[in-house]
Short mmCIF file of C-alpha atoms in Angstrom, two decimals:
data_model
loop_
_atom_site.label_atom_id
_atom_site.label_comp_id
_atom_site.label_asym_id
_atom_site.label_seq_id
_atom_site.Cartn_x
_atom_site.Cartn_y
_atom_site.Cartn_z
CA UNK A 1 69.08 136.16 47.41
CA UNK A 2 68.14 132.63 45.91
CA UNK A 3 69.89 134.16 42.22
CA UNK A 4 73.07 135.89 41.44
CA UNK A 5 70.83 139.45 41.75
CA UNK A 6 67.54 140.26 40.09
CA UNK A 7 66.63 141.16 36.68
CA UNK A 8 67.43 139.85 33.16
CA UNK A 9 70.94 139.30 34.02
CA UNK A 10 72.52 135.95 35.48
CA UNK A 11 75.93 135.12 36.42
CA UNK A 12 76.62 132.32 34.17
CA UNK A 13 79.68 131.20 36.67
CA UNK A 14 77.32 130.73 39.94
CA UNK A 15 77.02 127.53 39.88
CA UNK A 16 80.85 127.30 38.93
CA UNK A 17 82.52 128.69 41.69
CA UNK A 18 81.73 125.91 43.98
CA UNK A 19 84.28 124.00 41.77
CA UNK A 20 87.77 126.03 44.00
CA UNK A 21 86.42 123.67 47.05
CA UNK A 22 87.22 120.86 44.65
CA UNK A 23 91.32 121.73 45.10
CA UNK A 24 91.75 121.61 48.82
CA UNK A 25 90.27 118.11 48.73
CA UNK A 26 93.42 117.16 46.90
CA UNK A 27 95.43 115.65 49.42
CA UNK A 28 92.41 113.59 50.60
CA UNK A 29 92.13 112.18 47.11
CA UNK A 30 96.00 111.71 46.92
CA UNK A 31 96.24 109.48 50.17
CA UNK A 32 93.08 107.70 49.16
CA UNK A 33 94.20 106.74 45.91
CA UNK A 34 98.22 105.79 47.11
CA UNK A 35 96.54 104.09 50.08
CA UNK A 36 93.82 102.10 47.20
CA UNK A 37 96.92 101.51 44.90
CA UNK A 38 100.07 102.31 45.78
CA UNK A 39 101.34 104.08 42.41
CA UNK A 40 102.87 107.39 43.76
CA UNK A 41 101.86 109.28 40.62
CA UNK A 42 98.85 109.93 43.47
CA UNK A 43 100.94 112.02 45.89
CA UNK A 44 101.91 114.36 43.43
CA UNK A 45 98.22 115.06 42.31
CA UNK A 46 98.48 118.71 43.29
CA UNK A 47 100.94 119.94 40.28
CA UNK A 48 99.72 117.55 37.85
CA UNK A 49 96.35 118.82 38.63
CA UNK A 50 97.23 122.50 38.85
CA UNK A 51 100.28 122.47 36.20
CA UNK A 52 98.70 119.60 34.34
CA UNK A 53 95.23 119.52 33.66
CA UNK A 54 93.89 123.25 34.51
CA UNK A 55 96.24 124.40 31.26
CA UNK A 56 94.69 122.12 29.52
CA UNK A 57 91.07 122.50 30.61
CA UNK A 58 91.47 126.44 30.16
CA UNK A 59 92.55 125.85 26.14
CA UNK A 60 89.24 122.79 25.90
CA UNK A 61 86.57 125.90 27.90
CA UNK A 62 88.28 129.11 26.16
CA UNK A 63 87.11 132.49 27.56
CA UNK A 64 84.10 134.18 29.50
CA UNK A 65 84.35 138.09 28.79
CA UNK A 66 80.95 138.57 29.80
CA UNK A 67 80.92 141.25 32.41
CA UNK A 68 77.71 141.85 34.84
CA UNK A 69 75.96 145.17 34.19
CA UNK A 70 77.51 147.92 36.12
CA UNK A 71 73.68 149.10 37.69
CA UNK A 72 73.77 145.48 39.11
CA UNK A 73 77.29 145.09 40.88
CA UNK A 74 75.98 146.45 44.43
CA UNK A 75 73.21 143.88 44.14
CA UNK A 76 75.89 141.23 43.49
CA UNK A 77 78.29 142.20 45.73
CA UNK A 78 75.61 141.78 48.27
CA UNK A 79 74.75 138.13 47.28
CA UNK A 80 76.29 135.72 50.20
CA UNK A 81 76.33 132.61 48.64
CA UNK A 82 79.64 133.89 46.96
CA UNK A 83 81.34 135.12 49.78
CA UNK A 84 80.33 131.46 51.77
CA UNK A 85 82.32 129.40 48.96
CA UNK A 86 85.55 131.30 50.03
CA UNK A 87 84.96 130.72 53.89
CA UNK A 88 84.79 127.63 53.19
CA UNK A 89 87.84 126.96 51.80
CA UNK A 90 89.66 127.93 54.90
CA UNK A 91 87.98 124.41 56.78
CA UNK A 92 89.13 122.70 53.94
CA UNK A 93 92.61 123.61 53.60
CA UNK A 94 93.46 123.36 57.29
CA UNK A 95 91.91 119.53 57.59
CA UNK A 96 94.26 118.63 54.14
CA UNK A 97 97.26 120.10 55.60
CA UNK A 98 96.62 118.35 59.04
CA UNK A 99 95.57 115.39 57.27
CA UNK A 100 98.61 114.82 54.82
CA UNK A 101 101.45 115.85 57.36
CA UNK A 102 100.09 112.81 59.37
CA UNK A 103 100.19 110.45 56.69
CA UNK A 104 103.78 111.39 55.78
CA UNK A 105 104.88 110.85 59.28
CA UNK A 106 102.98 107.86 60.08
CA UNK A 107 102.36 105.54 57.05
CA UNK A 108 105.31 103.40 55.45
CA UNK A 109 106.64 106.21 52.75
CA UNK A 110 109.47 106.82 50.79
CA UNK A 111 111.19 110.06 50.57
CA UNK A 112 110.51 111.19 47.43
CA UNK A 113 106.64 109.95 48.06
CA UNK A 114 106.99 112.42 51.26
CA UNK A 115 108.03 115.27 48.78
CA UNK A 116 105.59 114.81 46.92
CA UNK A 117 102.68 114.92 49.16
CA UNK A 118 104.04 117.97 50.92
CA UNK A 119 104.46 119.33 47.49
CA UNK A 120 100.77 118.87 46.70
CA UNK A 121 99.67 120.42 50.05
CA UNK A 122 101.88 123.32 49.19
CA UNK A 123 100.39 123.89 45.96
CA UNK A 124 96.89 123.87 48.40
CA UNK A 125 98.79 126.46 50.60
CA UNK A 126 99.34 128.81 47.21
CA UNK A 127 95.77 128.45 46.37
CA UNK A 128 94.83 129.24 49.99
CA UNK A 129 97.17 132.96 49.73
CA UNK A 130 94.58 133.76 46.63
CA UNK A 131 91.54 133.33 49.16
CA UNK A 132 93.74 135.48 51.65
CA UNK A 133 94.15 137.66 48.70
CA UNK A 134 90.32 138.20 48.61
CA UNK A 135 89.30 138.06 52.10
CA UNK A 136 92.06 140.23 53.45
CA UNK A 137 90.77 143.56 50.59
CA UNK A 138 86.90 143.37 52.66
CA UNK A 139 86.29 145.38 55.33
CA UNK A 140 84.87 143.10 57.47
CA UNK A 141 86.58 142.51 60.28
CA UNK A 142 86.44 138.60 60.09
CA UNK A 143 87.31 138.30 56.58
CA UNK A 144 90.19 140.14 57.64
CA UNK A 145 91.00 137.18 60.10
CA UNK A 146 90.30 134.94 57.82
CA UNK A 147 93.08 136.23 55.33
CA UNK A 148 95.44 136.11 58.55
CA UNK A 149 94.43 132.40 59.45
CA UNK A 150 94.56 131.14 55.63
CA UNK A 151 98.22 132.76 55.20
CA UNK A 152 99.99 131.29 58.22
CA UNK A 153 100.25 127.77 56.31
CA UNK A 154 102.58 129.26 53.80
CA UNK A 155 104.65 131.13 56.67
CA UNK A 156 103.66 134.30 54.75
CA UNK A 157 100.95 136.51 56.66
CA UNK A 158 103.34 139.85 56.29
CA UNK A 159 101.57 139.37 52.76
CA UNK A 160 98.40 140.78 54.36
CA UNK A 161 100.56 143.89 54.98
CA UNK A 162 102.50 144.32 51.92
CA UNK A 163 100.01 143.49 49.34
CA UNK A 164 97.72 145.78 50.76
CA UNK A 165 99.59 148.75 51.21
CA UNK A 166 102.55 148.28 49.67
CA UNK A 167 101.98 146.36 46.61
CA UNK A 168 98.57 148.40 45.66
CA UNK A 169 100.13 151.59 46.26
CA UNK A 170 103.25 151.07 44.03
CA UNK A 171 102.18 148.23 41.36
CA UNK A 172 103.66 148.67 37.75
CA UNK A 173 106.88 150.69 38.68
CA UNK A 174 110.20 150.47 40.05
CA UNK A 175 110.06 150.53 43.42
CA UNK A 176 107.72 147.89 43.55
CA UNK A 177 108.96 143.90 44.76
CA UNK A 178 106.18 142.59 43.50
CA UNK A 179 105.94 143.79 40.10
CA UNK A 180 108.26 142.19 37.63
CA UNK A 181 110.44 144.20 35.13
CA UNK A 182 110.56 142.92 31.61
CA UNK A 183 113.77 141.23 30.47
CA UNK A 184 114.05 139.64 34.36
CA UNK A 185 113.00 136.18 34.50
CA UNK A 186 111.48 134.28 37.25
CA UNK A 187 114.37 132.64 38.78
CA UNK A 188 115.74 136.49 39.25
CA UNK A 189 112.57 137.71 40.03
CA UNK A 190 111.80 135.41 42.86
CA UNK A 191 114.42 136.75 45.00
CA UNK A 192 113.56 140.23 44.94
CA UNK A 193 110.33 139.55 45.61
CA UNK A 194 109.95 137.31 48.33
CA UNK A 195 113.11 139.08 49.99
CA UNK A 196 111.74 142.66 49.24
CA UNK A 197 108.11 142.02 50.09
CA UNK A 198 108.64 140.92 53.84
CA UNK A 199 111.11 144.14 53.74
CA UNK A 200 108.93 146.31 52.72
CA UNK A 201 105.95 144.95 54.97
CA UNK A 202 108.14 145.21 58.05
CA UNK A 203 108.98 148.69 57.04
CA UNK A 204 105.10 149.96 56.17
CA UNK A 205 104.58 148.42 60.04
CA UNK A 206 107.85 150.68 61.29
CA UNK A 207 106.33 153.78 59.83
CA UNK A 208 102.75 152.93 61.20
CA UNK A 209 103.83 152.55 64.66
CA UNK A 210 106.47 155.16 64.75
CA UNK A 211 103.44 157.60 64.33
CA UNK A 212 102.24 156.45 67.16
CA UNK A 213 105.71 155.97 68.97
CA UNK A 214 105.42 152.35 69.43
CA UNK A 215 107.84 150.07 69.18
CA UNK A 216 107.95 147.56 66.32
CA UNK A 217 108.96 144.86 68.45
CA UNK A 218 105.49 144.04 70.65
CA UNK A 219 102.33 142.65 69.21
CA UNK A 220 100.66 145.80 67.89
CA UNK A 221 103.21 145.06 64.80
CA UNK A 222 101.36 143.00 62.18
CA UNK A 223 103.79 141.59 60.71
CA UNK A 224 105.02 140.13 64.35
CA UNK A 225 101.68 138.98 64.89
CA UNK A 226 101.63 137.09 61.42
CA UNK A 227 104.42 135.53 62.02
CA UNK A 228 103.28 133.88 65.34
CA UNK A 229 100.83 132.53 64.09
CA UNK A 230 102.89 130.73 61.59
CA UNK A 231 105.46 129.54 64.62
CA UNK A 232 102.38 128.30 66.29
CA UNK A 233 101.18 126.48 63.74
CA UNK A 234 104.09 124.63 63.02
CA UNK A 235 105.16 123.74 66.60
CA UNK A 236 101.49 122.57 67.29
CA UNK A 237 102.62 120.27 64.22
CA UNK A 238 105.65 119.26 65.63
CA UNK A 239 104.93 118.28 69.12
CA UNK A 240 101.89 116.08 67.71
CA UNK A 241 103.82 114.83 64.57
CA UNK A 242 107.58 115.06 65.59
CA UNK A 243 110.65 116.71 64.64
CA UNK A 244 110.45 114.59 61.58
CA UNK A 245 107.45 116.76 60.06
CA UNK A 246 109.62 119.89 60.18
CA UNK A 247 110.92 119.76 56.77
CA UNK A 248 107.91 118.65 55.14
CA UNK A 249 105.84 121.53 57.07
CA UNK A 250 108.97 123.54 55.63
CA UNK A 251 108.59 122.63 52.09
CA UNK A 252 104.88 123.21 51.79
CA UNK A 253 105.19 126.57 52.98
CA UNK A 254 107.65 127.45 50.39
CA UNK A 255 106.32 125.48 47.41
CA UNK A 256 102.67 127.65 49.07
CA UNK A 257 104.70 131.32 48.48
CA UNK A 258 106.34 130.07 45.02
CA UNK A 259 103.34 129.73 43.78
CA UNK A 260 101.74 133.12 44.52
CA UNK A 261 105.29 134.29 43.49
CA UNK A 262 104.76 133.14 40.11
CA UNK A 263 101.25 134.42 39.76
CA UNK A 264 102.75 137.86 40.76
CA UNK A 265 105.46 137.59 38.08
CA UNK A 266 102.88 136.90 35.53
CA UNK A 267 100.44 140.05 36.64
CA UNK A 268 102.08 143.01 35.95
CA UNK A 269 105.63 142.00 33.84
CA UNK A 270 106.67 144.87 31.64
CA UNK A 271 104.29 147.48 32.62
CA UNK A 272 105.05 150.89 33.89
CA UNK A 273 103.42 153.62 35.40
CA UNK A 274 104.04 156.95 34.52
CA UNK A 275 105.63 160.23 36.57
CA UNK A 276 102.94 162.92 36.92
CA UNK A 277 102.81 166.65 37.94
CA UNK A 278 105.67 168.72 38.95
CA UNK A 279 107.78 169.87 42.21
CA UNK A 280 106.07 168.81 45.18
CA UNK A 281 102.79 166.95 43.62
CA UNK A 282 104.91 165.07 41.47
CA UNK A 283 103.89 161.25 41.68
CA UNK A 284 103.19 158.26 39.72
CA UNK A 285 99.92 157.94 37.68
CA UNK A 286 97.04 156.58 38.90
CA UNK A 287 96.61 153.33 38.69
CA UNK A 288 94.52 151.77 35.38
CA UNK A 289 93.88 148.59 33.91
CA UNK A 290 96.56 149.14 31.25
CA UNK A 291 98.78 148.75 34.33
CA UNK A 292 97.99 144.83 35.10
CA UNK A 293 97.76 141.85 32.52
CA UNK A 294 94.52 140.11 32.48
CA UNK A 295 93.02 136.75 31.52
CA UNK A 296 89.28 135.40 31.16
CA UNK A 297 90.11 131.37 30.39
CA UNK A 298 86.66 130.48 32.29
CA UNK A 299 88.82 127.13 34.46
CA UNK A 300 91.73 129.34 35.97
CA UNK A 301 89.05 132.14 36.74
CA UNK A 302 87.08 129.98 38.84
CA UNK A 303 89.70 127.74 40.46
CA UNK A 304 91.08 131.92 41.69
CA UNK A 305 87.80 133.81 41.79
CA UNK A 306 88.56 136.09 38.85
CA UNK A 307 92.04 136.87 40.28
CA UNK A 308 92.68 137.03 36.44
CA UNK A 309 90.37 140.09 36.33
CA UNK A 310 93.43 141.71 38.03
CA UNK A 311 93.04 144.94 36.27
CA UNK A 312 89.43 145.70 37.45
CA UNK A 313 91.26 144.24 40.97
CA UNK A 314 93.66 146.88 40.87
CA UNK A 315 91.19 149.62 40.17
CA UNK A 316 88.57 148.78 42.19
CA UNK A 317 90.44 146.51 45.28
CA UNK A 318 87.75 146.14 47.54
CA UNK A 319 85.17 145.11 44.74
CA UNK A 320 84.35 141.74 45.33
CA UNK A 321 85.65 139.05 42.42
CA UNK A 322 82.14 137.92 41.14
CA UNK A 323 81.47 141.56 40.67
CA UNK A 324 84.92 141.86 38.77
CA UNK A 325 85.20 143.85 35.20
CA UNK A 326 87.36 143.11 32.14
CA UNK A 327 87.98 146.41 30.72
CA UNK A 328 88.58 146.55 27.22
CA UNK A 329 91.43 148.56 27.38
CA UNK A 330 93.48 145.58 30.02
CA UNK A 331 96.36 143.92 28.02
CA UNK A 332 95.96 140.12 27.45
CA UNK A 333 97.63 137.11 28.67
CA UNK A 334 97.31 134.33 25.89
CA UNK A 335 96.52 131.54 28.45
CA UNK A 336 95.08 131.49 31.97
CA UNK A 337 97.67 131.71 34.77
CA UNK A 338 98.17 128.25 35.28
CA UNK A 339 99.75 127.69 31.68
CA UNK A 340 101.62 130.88 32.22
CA UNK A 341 103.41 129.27 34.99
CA UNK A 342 104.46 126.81 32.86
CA UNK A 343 106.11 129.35 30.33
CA UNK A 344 107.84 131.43 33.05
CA UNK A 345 109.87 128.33 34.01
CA UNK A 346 111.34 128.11 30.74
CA UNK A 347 112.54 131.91 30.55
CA UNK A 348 113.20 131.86 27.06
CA UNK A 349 110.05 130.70 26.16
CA UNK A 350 108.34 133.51 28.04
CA UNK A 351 110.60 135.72 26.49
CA UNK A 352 109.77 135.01 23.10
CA UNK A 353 106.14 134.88 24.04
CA UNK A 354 105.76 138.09 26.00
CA UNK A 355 108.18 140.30 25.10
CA UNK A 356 106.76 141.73 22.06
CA UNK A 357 103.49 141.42 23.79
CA UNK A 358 104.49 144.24 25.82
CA UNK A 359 106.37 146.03 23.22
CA UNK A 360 103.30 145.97 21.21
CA UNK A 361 100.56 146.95 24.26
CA UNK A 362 102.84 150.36 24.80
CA UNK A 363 102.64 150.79 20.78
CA UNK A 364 106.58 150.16 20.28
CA UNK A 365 107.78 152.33 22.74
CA UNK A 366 109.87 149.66 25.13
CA UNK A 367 111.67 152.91 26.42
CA UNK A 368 108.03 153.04 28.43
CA UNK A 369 108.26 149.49 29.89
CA UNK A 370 109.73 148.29 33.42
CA UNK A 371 112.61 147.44 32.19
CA UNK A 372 115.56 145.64 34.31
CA UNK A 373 118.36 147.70 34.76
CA UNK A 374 120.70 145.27 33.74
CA UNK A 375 119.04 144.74 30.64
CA UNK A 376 117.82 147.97 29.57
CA UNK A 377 119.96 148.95 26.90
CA UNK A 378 120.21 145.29 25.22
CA UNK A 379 116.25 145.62 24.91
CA UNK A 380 116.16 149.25 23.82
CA UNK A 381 118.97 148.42 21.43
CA UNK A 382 117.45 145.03 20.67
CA UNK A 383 113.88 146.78 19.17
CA UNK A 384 115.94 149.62 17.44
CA UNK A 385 115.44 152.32 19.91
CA UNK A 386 119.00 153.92 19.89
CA UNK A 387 117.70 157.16 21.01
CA UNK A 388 115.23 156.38 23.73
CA UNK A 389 115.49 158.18 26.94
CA UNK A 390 117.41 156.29 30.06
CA UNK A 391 115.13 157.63 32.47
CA UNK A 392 111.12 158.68 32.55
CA UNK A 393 110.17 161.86 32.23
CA UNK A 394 107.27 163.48 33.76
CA UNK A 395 104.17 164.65 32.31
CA UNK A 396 101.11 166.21 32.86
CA UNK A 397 99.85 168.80 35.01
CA UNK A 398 100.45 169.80 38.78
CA UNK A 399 97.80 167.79 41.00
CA UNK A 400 96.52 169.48 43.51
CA UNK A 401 94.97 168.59 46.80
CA UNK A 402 91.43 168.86 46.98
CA UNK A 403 90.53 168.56 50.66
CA UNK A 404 91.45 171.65 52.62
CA UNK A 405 94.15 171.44 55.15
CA UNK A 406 91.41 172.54 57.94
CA UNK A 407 88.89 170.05 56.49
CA UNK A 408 86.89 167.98 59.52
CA UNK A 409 86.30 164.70 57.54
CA UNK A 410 87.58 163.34 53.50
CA UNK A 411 87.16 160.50 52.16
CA UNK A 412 88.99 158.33 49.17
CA UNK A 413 86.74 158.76 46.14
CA UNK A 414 87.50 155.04 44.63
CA UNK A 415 86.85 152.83 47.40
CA UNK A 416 85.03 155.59 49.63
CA UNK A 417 87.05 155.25 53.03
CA UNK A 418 86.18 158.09 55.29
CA UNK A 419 89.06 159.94 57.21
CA UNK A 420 87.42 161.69 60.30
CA UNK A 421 89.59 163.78 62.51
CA UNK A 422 87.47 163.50 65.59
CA UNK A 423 87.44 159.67 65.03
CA UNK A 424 91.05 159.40 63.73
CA UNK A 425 92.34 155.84 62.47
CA UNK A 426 94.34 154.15 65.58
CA UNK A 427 95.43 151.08 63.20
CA UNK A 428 97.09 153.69 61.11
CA UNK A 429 98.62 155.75 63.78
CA UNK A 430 96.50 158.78 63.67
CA UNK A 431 94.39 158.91 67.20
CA UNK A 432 91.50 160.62 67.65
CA UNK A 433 91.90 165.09 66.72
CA UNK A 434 95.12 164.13 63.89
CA UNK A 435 93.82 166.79 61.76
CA UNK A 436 94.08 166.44 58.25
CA UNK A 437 97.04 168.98 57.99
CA UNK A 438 99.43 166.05 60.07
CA UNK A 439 98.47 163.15 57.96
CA UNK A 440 101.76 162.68 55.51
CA UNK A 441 101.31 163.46 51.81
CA UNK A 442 102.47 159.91 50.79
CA UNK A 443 100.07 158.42 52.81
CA UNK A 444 97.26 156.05 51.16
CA UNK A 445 93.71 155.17 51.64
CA UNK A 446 94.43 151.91 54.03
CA UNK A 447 91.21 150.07 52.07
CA UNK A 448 92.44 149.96 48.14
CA UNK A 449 95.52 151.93 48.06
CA UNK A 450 94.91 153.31 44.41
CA UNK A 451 94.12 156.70 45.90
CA UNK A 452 96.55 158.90 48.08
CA UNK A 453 95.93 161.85 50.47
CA UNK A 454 96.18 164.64 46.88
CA UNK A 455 92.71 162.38 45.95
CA UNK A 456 90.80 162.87 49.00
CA UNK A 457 87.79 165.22 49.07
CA UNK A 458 86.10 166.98 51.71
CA UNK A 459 83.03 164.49 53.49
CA UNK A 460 79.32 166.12 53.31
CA UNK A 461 78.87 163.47 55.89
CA UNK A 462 80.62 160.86 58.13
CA UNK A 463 79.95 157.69 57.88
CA UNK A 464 78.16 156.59 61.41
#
């Protein structure tokens, strides 16, 4: 399609989105301009660009809450301009990352002028886990790959696994690494997340392949395979570059995962989903945009394809981001995600700036919030709660599962994933005849992970 889709309504962003290559170029134009000048300021280009100007580019271009028409999303979706700009950030990043660990071995450096062009590729590493982040919810096989290529920079590809399936499945509530709990700041949060999340990943890969009574330790684990790739990447880097790039190579990678890590503290801090049902159909709600914080500051949106449109992510996973919603009902951030960065480094700033912004989105009831343990009853006390309730209760009504136990084929009614016993689903353990009656009550739809096995209906037809 030459236009966003037909009709009377345009995407005012097209031509925008283009504008995400611009940040992979950055270590290009940081060697260029140390190489034209010499002032060092250069090398670090990636956080003053990212930290720096974005912030301040998202306060000068304000908001875009236009949403596209919901008749014309498929027609969007469909539209493959948009899904070209994020393959071709994957090019991009690779040839900056190959590009700037040569000149730190080879051109006449200081250290801290080293640090701070490995710093800038890092910060091109983070971006590239956000275009993982899109790729890796499609169904298409190669944008899968893609996710898997784009991650090993950052030494991170058991994301793939845990955000998926783990972080989708369990997002606003306790059990969750990845969501952070109001009153914990980042420097505690950071921690538990990046420690938890390859936990839990390596776990969700145990279970998988225990169904299928496969060791964890071969290929067939993801997570094993992910992090191959990673050891390949950096000992191709080595042998060509030398021992001497190994700490650099290092340092990227981890200023790469900060950086998601502090997009993920932002997302979802404070909010809590409820218990549901009783006895044995007792879970946590469904997931709903009053779950995830949300942000339209036009800049930020298109430097992370609407990855600020997180609760519409959450809802609908596998909807692509130019199709992506801002639901009236999602709380607000009061900046885009890049200035929000900047306030969770100073924890009592973001304290004083979020707090009662959750304590107002759940209408004064903290007791509701994901609170951190350690500081539960200093908050509850703190916005005169005396009498709130030290653990949630459960509401609502049994649910009840509405496929059969005998049923030949159901499918996930959010993302529309089709579980057919005569087919099975080999990457999820179940071979070919697993009727529906052996398929685990916990599991969840392997595509968007909002909807579990009690959501799946019976098929009128398999998908061929």
């Amino acid at each position: 399609m030459s236009e966003a889709v037909s009709g009377t309504w345009r995407d005012n962003k097209r031509y925008l989105w283009p504008v995400a290559l611009l940040m992979p170029l950055l270590p290009f134009i940081a060697i260029a301009g140390f190489s034209a000048t010499r002032i060092s300021a250069f090398l670090w280009i990636g956080p003053i660009v990212i930290l720096g100007i974005v912030p301040t580019l998202d306060v000068l271009f304000g908001i875009d809450p236009s949403n596209p028409p919901r008749e014309m999303i498929e027609a969007l979706e469909e539209d493959r301009y948009y899904r070209w700009i994020t393959f071709l950030f994957l090019p991009l990043q690779y040839a900056g990352l190959i590009a700037a660990m040569a000149y730190v071995v080879r051109a006449d450096l200081t250290t801290s002028q080293r640090v701070g062009l490995a710093v800038t590729v890092g910060f091109i590493a983070g971006l590239g886990i956000n275009t993982a982040h899109e790729l890796g919810h499609k169904r298409e096989s190669v944008e899968r790959w893609i996710a898997k290529v784009a991650l090993a920079q950052s030494f991170y590809g058991h994301f793939y696994i845990e955000h998926n399936r783990g972080h989708h499945v369990r997002v606003a509530t306790p059990a969750d690494p990845a969501s952070s709990r109001m009153g914990e700041n980042f420097y505690q949060f950071w921690p538990r997340t990046v420690v938890g999340s390859a936990r839990s990943a390596w776990q969700l890969e145990v279970k998988r392949l225990a169904r299928r009574q496969h060791s964890p330790w071969s290929l067939r684990n993801d997570v094993v395979t992910a992090w191959l790739m990673s050891v390949v990447l950096f000992g191709a880097l080595v042998t060509w570059l030398g021992v001497g790039v190994l700490p650099y190579v290092i340092l990227q990678a981890v200023v790469g995962f900060t950086l998601l890590e502090a997009v993920n503290y932002l997302e979802h801090y404070g909010l809590l989903r409820k218990r549901v049902g009783v006895g044995e159909y007792e879970r946590y709600e469904r997931v709903e945009p009053r779950h995830s914080w949300n942000s339209n500051n036009v800049t930020t949106n298109v430097l992370l394809y609407h990855l600020q449109r997180h609760s519409d992510h959450h809802t609908n996973p596998t909807r692509r981001y130019q199709a992506l919603q801002d639901p009236a009902e999602a709380p607000a951030l009061p900046t885009g995600y890049a200035g929000m960065i900047l306030l969770a480094l100073v924890p009592a700033m973001w304290r004083r700036v979020m707090d009662p912004r959750v304590v107002a989105h759940l209408d004064g009831d903290v007791s509701q919030a994901n609170l951190s343990p350690r500081k539960r009853e200093q908050i509850i006390d703190h916005y005169s709660m005396p009498n709130a309730s030290t653990t949630q209760t459960s509401v609502g009504a049994p649910v009840l599962t509405l496929a059969p136990p005998d049923a030949h084929a159901a499918h996930c009614p959010g993302c529309g994933y089709v579980y057919d016993v005569a087919r099975g689903d080999e990457h999820e353990g179940f071979p070919p005849g697993t009727p529906w009656s052996s398929i685990p009550d916990s599991w969840a739809c392997p595509d968007c992970g909002v909807r579990d096995k009690l959501d799946f209906i019976v098929s009128s037809a398999v998908e061929g």
